[in-house]
PDB file of C-alpha atoms in Angstrom:
ATOM      1  CA  UNK D 108       0.017  -9.876 -31.421  1.00 34.00           C
ATOM      2  CA  UNK D 109      -1.795 -12.178 -29.055  1.00 39.00           C
ATOM      3  CA  UNK D 110      -1.211 -11.511 -25.352  1.00 42.00           C
ATOM      4  CA  UNK D 111      -1.001 -14.654 -23.268  1.00 43.00           C
ATOM      5  CA  UNK D 112      -2.290 -14.223 -19.730  1.00 49.00           C
ATOM      6  CA  UNK D 113      -1.865 -16.471 -16.730  1.00 54.00           C
ATOM      7  CA  UNK D 114      -3.436 -16.565 -13.304  1.00 54.00           C
ATOM      8  CA  UNK D 115      -1.360 -16.374 -10.175  1.00 56.00           C
ATOM      9  CA  UNK D 116      -3.145 -17.637  -7.046  1.00 56.00           C
ATOM     10  CA  UNK D 117      -2.246 -16.920  -3.417  1.00 53.00           C
ATOM     11  CA  UNK D 118      -4.066 -18.987  -0.825  1.00 51.00           C
ATOM     12  CA  UNK D 119      -4.396 -18.596   2.942  1.00 43.00           C
ATOM     13  CA  UNK D 120      -0.872 -19.878   3.573  1.00 48.00           C
ATOM     14  CA  UNK D 121       0.888 -17.485   1.224  1.00 48.00           C
ATOM     15  CA  UNK D 122      -1.483 -14.599   1.970  1.00 42.00           C
ATOM     16  CA  UNK D 123       0.649 -13.628   4.950  1.00 47.00           C
ATOM     17  CA  UNK D 124       3.672 -13.096   2.706  1.00 74.00           C
ATOM     18  CA  UNK D 125       4.639  -9.557   1.801  1.00 82.00           C
ATOM     19  CA  UNK D 126       3.428  -8.164  -1.483  1.00 87.00           C
ATOM     20  CA  UNK D 127       7.087  -7.937  -2.407  1.00 88.00           C
ATOM     21  CA  UNK D 128       7.378 -11.722  -2.051  1.00 88.00           C
ATOM     22  CA  UNK D 129       4.368 -12.193  -4.312  1.00 90.00           C
ATOM     23  CA  UNK D 130       5.888  -9.837  -6.879  1.00 92.00           C
ATOM     24  CA  UNK D 131       9.128 -11.787  -6.775  1.00 92.00           C
ATOM     25  CA  UNK D 132       7.244 -15.063  -7.244  1.00 90.00           C
ATOM     26  CA  UNK D 133       5.596 -13.573 -10.318  1.00 92.00           C
ATOM     27  CA  UNK D 134       8.964 -12.458 -11.668  1.00 94.00           C
ATOM     28  CA  UNK D 135      10.502 -15.875 -11.113  1.00 92.00           C
ATOM     29  CA  UNK D 136       7.645 -17.376 -13.136  1.00 91.00           C
ATOM     30  CA  UNK D 137       8.130 -14.868 -15.951  1.00 94.00           C
ATOM     31  CA  UNK D 138       4.874 -13.011 -15.242  1.00 93.00           C
ATOM     32  CA  UNK D 139       4.623  -9.243 -15.544  1.00 95.00           C
ATOM     33  CA  UNK D 140       2.128  -6.877 -13.930  1.00 95.00           C
ATOM     34  CA  UNK D 141       3.204  -6.942 -10.286  1.00 95.00           C
ATOM     35  CA  UNK D 142       6.415  -4.953 -10.577  1.00 96.00           C
ATOM     36  CA  UNK D 143       4.798  -1.911  -8.912  1.00 95.00           C
ATOM     37  CA  UNK D 144       4.208  -3.987  -5.758  1.00 93.00           C
ATOM     38  CA  UNK D 145       7.796  -5.160  -5.337  1.00 90.00           C
ATOM     39  CA  UNK D 146       8.553  -2.671  -2.568  1.00 85.00           C
ATOM     40  CA  UNK D 147       5.162  -2.095  -0.948  1.00 86.00           C
ATOM     41  CA  UNK D 148       5.062  -3.128   2.727  1.00 78.00           C
ATOM     42  CA  UNK D 149       2.246  -5.383   3.816  1.00 82.00           C
ATOM     43  CA  UNK D 150       0.649  -8.688   2.884  1.00 88.00           C
ATOM     44  CA  UNK D 151      -1.161  -9.788  -0.238  1.00 90.00           C
ATOM     45  CA  UNK D 152      -4.473  -9.691   1.625  1.00 90.00           C
ATOM     46  CA  UNK D 153      -3.755  -6.263   3.048  1.00 90.00           C
ATOM     47  CA  UNK D 154      -2.785  -5.025  -0.393  1.00 92.00           C
ATOM     48  CA  UNK D 155      -6.119  -6.189  -1.768  1.00 94.00           C
ATOM     49  CA  UNK D 156      -8.051  -4.631   1.108  1.00 93.00           C
ATOM     50  CA  UNK D 157      -6.330  -1.256   0.619  1.00 91.00           C
ATOM     51  CA  UNK D 158      -6.011  -1.484  -3.165  1.00 95.00           C
ATOM     52  CA  UNK D 159      -2.299  -0.901  -2.679  1.00 92.00           C
ATOM     53  CA  UNK D 160      -0.532   0.913  -5.467  1.00 92.00           C
ATOM     54  CA  UNK D 161       2.605   2.714  -6.554  1.00 89.00           C
ATOM     55  CA  UNK D 162       4.281   3.948  -9.732  1.00 91.00           C
ATOM     56  CA  UNK D 163       1.102   3.923 -11.832  1.00 90.00           C
ATOM     57  CA  UNK D 164       0.101   0.414 -10.743  1.00 94.00           C
ATOM     58  CA  UNK D 165      -2.686  -0.736  -8.421  1.00 95.00           C
ATOM     59  CA  UNK D 166      -4.020  -4.052  -7.207  1.00 96.00           C
ATOM     60  CA  UNK D 167      -7.330  -3.440  -8.970  1.00 96.00           C
ATOM     61  CA  UNK D 168      -5.521  -3.646 -12.303  1.00 96.00           C
ATOM     62  CA  UNK D 169      -4.411  -7.243 -11.738  1.00 95.00           C
ATOM     63  CA  UNK D 170      -6.872  -8.827  -9.278  1.00 95.00           C
ATOM     64  CA  UNK D 171      -9.275 -11.234 -10.948  1.00 94.00           C
ATOM     65  CA  UNK D 172     -11.101 -12.517  -7.869  1.00 94.00           C
ATOM     66  CA  UNK D 173     -10.881 -12.633  -4.089  1.00 95.00           C
ATOM     67  CA  UNK D 174     -12.201 -15.404  -1.873  1.00 94.00           C
ATOM     68  CA  UNK D 175     -13.278 -14.208   1.568  1.00 95.00           C
ATOM     69  CA  UNK D 176     -14.853 -15.618   4.691  1.00 94.00           C
ATOM     70  CA  UNK D 177     -17.749 -13.748   6.296  1.00 93.00           C
ATOM     71  CA  UNK D 178     -18.002 -13.532  10.104  1.00 89.00           C
ATOM     72  CA  UNK D 179     -20.605 -16.326  10.139  1.00 92.00           C
ATOM     73  CA  UNK D 180     -18.139 -18.680   8.434  1.00 93.00           C
ATOM     74  CA  UNK D 181     -19.667 -18.531   4.964  1.00 96.00           C
ATOM     75  CA  UNK D 182     -17.323 -18.358   1.965  1.00 96.00           C
ATOM     76  CA  UNK D 183     -17.810 -15.790  -0.787  1.00 95.00           C
ATOM     77  CA  UNK D 184     -16.051 -15.306  -4.119  1.00 96.00           C
ATOM     78  CA  UNK D 185     -15.823 -11.657  -5.172  1.00 96.00           C
ATOM     79  CA  UNK D 186     -14.900 -10.688  -8.723  1.00 96.00           C
ATOM     80  CA  UNK D 187     -13.027  -7.516  -9.607  1.00 96.00           C
ATOM     81  CA  UNK D 188     -16.168  -5.432 -10.057  1.00 96.00           C
ATOM     82  CA  UNK D 189     -17.703  -6.643  -6.792  1.00 96.00           C
ATOM     83  CA  UNK D 190     -14.524  -5.607  -4.963  1.00 97.00           C
ATOM     84  CA  UNK D 191     -15.443  -1.950  -5.607  1.00 96.00           C
ATOM     85  CA  UNK D 192     -11.808  -0.891  -5.787  1.00 96.00           C
ATOM     86  CA  UNK D 193     -11.099   2.800  -5.239  1.00 94.00           C
ATOM     87  CA  UNK D 194      -8.185   4.917  -4.096  1.00 90.00           C
ATOM     88  CA  UNK D 195      -6.799   2.946  -1.129  1.00 89.00           C
ATOM     89  CA  UNK D 196     -10.202   1.405  -0.755  1.00 92.00           C
ATOM     90  CA  UNK D 197     -12.219  -1.738  -1.444  1.00 96.00           C
ATOM     91  CA  UNK D 198     -15.426  -3.379  -0.275  1.00 95.00           C
ATOM     92  CA  UNK D 199     -13.373  -5.397   2.227  1.00 94.00           C
ATOM     93  CA  UNK D 200     -12.578  -2.281   4.253  1.00 88.00           C
ATOM     94  CA  UNK D 201     -16.217  -1.894   5.199  1.00 85.00           C
ATOM     95  CA  UNK D 202     -17.264  -5.524   5.651  1.00 90.00           C
ATOM     96  CA  UNK D 203     -16.364  -8.196   8.245  1.00 89.00           C
ATOM     97  CA  UNK D 204     -14.413 -10.250   5.697  1.00 92.00           C
ATOM     98  CA  UNK D 205     -11.228 -12.280   6.043  1.00 90.00           C
ATOM     99  CA  UNK D 206      -9.268 -12.816   2.826  1.00 91.00           C
ATOM    100  CA  UNK D 207      -8.625 -16.480   2.053  1.00 90.00           C
ATOM    101  CA  UNK D 208      -7.394 -16.441  -1.532  1.00 89.00           C
ATOM    102  CA  UNK D 209      -6.480 -13.939  -4.224  1.00 91.00           C
ATOM    103  CA  UNK D 210      -6.327 -14.708  -7.933  1.00 91.00           C
ATOM    104  CA  UNK D 211      -4.438 -12.306 -10.181  1.00 92.00           C
ATOM    105  CA  UNK D 212      -4.279 -12.224 -13.961  1.00 91.00           C
ATOM    106  CA  UNK D 213      -0.779 -11.412 -15.206  1.00 93.00           C
ATOM    107  CA  UNK D 214       0.867 -11.423 -18.600  1.00 92.00           C
ATOM    108  CA  UNK D 215       3.790 -13.525 -19.723  1.00 92.00           C
ATOM    109  CA  UNK D 216       6.939 -11.439 -19.987  1.00 94.00           C
ATOM    110  CA  UNK D 217      10.705 -11.548 -20.094  1.00 95.00           C
ATOM    111  CA  UNK D 218      12.090 -12.478 -16.685  1.00 95.00           C
ATOM    112  CA  UNK D 219      15.178 -10.281 -17.017  1.00 96.00           C
ATOM    113  CA  UNK D 220      13.119  -7.273 -18.119  1.00 97.00           C
ATOM    114  CA  UNK D 221      10.735  -7.767 -15.196  1.00 96.00           C
ATOM    115  CA  UNK D 222      13.636  -7.985 -12.755  1.00 96.00           C
ATOM    116  CA  UNK D 223      15.224  -4.870 -14.250  1.00 97.00           C
ATOM    117  CA  UNK D 224      11.993  -2.931 -13.750  1.00 96.00           C
ATOM    118  CA  UNK D 225      11.750  -4.113 -10.138  1.00 95.00           C
ATOM    119  CA  UNK D 226      15.347  -3.053  -9.508  1.00 95.00           C
ATOM    120  CA  UNK D 227      14.640   0.328 -11.074  1.00 95.00           C
ATOM    121  CA  UNK D 228      11.678   0.910  -8.768  1.00 93.00           C
ATOM    122  CA  UNK D 229      13.709  -0.231  -5.757  1.00 91.00           C
ATOM    123  CA  UNK D 230      16.398   2.317  -6.583  1.00 92.00           C
ATOM    124  CA  UNK D 231      13.794   5.065  -6.936  1.00 91.00           C
ATOM    125  CA  UNK D 232      12.303   4.146  -3.547  1.00 88.00           C
ATOM    126  CA  UNK D 233      15.702   4.202  -1.848  1.00 89.00           C
ATOM    127  CA  UNK D 234      16.409   7.613  -3.333  1.00 90.00           C
ATOM    128  CA  UNK D 235      13.126   9.233  -2.335  1.00 89.00           C
ATOM    129  CA  UNK D 236      11.818   7.287   0.672  1.00 89.00           C
ATOM    130  CA  UNK D 237      13.261   6.885   4.218  1.00 91.00           C
ATOM    131  CA  UNK D 238      13.749   3.117   3.946  1.00 86.00           C
ATOM    132  CA  UNK D 239      16.588   3.242   6.468  1.00 90.00           C
ATOM    133  CA  UNK D 240      14.030   3.811   9.244  1.00 91.00           C
ATOM    134  CA  UNK D 241      11.052   1.783  10.408  1.00 90.00           C
ATOM    135  CA  UNK D 242       7.720   3.120   9.204  1.00 90.00           C
ATOM    136  CA  UNK D 243       4.336   1.929   7.989  1.00 86.00           C
ATOM    137  CA  UNK D 244       4.971   3.376   4.550  1.00 85.00           C
ATOM    138  CA  UNK D 245       3.121   6.406   3.250  1.00 89.00           C
ATOM    139  CA  UNK D 246       1.323   7.789   6.310  1.00 94.00           C
ATOM    140  CA  UNK D 247      -1.373  10.015   4.818  1.00 95.00           C
ATOM    141  CA  UNK D 248      -3.678   9.600   1.835  1.00 92.00           C
ATOM    142  CA  UNK D 249      -3.221  11.953  -1.090  1.00 92.00           C
ATOM    143  CA  UNK D 250      -5.906  14.661  -0.711  1.00 93.00           C
ATOM    144  CA  UNK D 251      -7.747  15.702  -3.868  1.00 91.00           C
ATOM    145  CA  UNK D 252      -5.752  18.322  -5.742  1.00 92.00           C
ATOM    146  CA  UNK D 253      -2.765  18.142  -3.417  1.00 94.00           C
ATOM    147  CA  UNK D 254       0.172  16.013  -2.318  1.00 94.00           C
ATOM    148  CA  UNK D 255       0.309  15.219   1.384  1.00 96.00           C
ATOM    149  CA  UNK D 256       4.096  15.392   1.591  1.00 96.00           C
ATOM    150  CA  UNK D 257       4.249  18.843  -0.012  1.00 96.00           C
ATOM    151  CA  UNK D 258       1.526  20.223   2.257  1.00 97.00           C
ATOM    152  CA  UNK D 259       3.397  18.948   5.306  1.00 98.00           C
ATOM    153  CA  UNK D 260       6.685  20.363   4.050  1.00 97.00           C
ATOM    154  CA  UNK D 261       5.154  23.732   3.190  1.00 97.00           C
ATOM    155  CA  UNK D 262       3.628  23.846   6.679  1.00 97.00           C
ATOM    156  CA  UNK D 263       7.190  23.844   8.058  1.00 97.00           C
ATOM    157  CA  UNK D 264       6.967  20.353   9.530  1.00 97.00           C
ATOM    158  CA  UNK D 265       9.933  18.641   7.845  1.00 97.00           C
ATOM    159  CA  UNK D 266      11.831  16.895  10.657  1.00 97.00           C
ATOM    160  CA  UNK D 267       9.113  17.689  13.236  1.00 97.00           C
ATOM    161  CA  UNK D 268       9.362  15.265  16.158  1.00 97.00           C
ATOM    162  CA  UNK D 269       7.228  13.988  19.009  1.00 97.00           C
ATOM    163  CA  UNK D 270       9.177  11.705  21.307  1.00 96.00           C
ATOM    164  CA  UNK D 271      10.958   9.232  19.055  1.00 96.00           C
ATOM    165  CA  UNK D 272       8.631   9.799  16.084  1.00 97.00           C
ATOM    166  CA  UNK D 273       9.596  12.153  13.280  1.00 97.00           C
ATOM    167  CA  UNK D 274       8.297  13.541  10.005  1.00 97.00           C
ATOM    168  CA  UNK D 275      10.894  12.230   7.590  1.00 97.00           C
ATOM    169  CA  UNK D 276      13.359  14.810   6.345  1.00 96.00           C
ATOM    170  CA  UNK D 277      13.733  12.840   3.109  1.00 94.00           C
ATOM    171  CA  UNK D 278      10.005  12.568   2.341  1.00 95.00           C
ATOM    172  CA  UNK D 279       7.498  14.464   4.468  1.00 96.00           C
ATOM    173  CA  UNK D 280       4.725  12.026   3.603  1.00 95.00           C
ATOM    174  CA  UNK D 281       6.354   9.448   5.873  1.00 96.00           C
ATOM    175  CA  UNK D 282       6.300   9.359   9.673  1.00 97.00           C
ATOM    176  CA  UNK D 283       9.286   7.336  10.850  1.00 95.00           C
ATOM    177  CA  UNK D 284      10.394   5.705  14.075  1.00 96.00           C
ATOM    178  CA  UNK D 285      13.570   7.738  14.539  1.00 94.00           C
ATOM    179  CA  UNK D 286      14.432   6.680  18.094  1.00 94.00           C
ATOM    180  CA  UNK D 287      12.355   4.085  19.982  1.00 95.00           C
ATOM    181  CA  UNK D 288       9.064   5.829  19.265  1.00 95.00           C
ATOM    182  CA  UNK D 289       5.908   4.550  20.936  1.00 94.00           C
ATOM    183  CA  UNK D 290       2.599   4.214  19.122  1.00 92.00           C
ATOM    184  CA  UNK D 291       1.412   7.170  21.202  1.00 93.00           C
ATOM    185  CA  UNK D 292       4.335   9.269  19.907  1.00 95.00           C
ATOM    186  CA  UNK D 293       3.474   8.421  16.322  1.00 95.00           C
ATOM    187  CA  UNK D 294      -0.234   9.079  16.672  1.00 95.00           C
ATOM    188  CA  UNK D 295       0.350  12.352  18.521  1.00 96.00           C
ATOM    189  CA  UNK D 296       2.688  13.511  15.773  1.00 97.00           C
ATOM    190  CA  UNK D 297       0.157  12.567  13.088  1.00 97.00           C
ATOM    191  CA  UNK D 298      -2.619  14.460  14.854  1.00 97.00           C
ATOM    192  CA  UNK D 299      -0.463  17.572  15.190  1.00 98.00           C
ATOM    193  CA  UNK D 300       0.491  17.378  11.522  1.00 98.00           C
ATOM    194  CA  UNK D 301      -3.195  17.104  10.589  1.00 98.00           C
ATOM    195  CA  UNK D 302      -4.039  20.097  12.779  1.00 98.00           C
ATOM    196  CA  UNK D 303      -1.271  22.264  11.311  1.00 97.00           C
ATOM    197  CA  UNK D 304      -2.099  21.444   7.691  1.00 97.00           C
ATOM    198  CA  UNK D 305      -5.792  22.085   8.351  1.00 97.00           C
ATOM    199  CA  UNK D 306      -5.043  25.404  10.047  1.00 97.00           C
ATOM    200  CA  UNK D 307      -2.678  26.640   7.354  1.00 97.00           C
ATOM    201  CA  UNK D 308      -4.227  25.259   4.180  1.00 97.00           C
ATOM    202  CA  UNK D 309      -7.755  24.169   5.069  1.00 97.00           C
ATOM    203  CA  UNK D 310      -7.032  20.617   3.893  1.00 97.00           C
ATOM    204  CA  UNK D 311      -7.999  17.546   5.898  1.00 97.00           C
ATOM    205  CA  UNK D 312      -5.270  14.913   5.828  1.00 97.00           C
ATOM    206  CA  UNK D 313      -6.653  11.412   6.241  1.00 95.00           C
ATOM    207  CA  UNK D 314      -4.467   8.655   7.626  1.00 94.00           C
ATOM    208  CA  UNK D 315      -3.566   5.988   5.104  1.00 89.00           C
ATOM    209  CA  UNK D 316      -2.272   3.696   7.860  1.00 87.00           C
ATOM    210  CA  UNK D 317      -4.814   1.849   9.968  1.00 83.00           C
ATOM    211  CA  UNK D 318      -4.954   2.037  13.772  1.00 86.00           C
ATOM    212  CA  UNK D 319      -5.369  -1.147  15.772  1.00 82.00           C
ATOM    213  CA  UNK D 320      -6.095  -1.129  19.495  1.00 80.00           C
ATOM    214  CA  UNK D 321      -6.900   1.681  21.891  1.00 77.00           C
ATOM    215  CA  UNK D 322      -5.019   4.983  21.970  1.00 70.00           C
TER     216      UNK D 322
END
């Protein structure tokens, strides 16, 4: 059976939209492949930079090319291989690039089946993730051979708080804004979690979220 594929392009103006909006646009056009991204926080460009992924899907599986601007104003077109996608990583993380356009290759599918899959993933997220609180999503990268949330839970840090920041009681891999937390509260909590996990299990937890500004 021949598989028909179509490109879905997001330019500078739609790049600021959430990945979830891009996934919904794909669904509305009967294109499958982006269902995994339907509940990931962040923009299309950010998702490409971080190689965002969930539920066995990643951006590297669907990105065909990325157009970027270098700091000197030059425009470059990077194909999938040149992007050097890795776990929550891409070449963009280490270069002074600004994403201008992303082209993704998706397959034609049944709109209702695509929507059903997106709804299924949404229900799974609501069941397992603290979506009722503000957060930046999964806070720590998955360390090799371990799960960050389980390490944090086993270290006795479920519900641990610093100011208004808290390790989620629903999923210990999330740091949530429980009650008017400041950025300093959140970072302090993250550092203490890292210290405790390192002390108890000898595992270095690396932040998955990115820090902007001075702390």
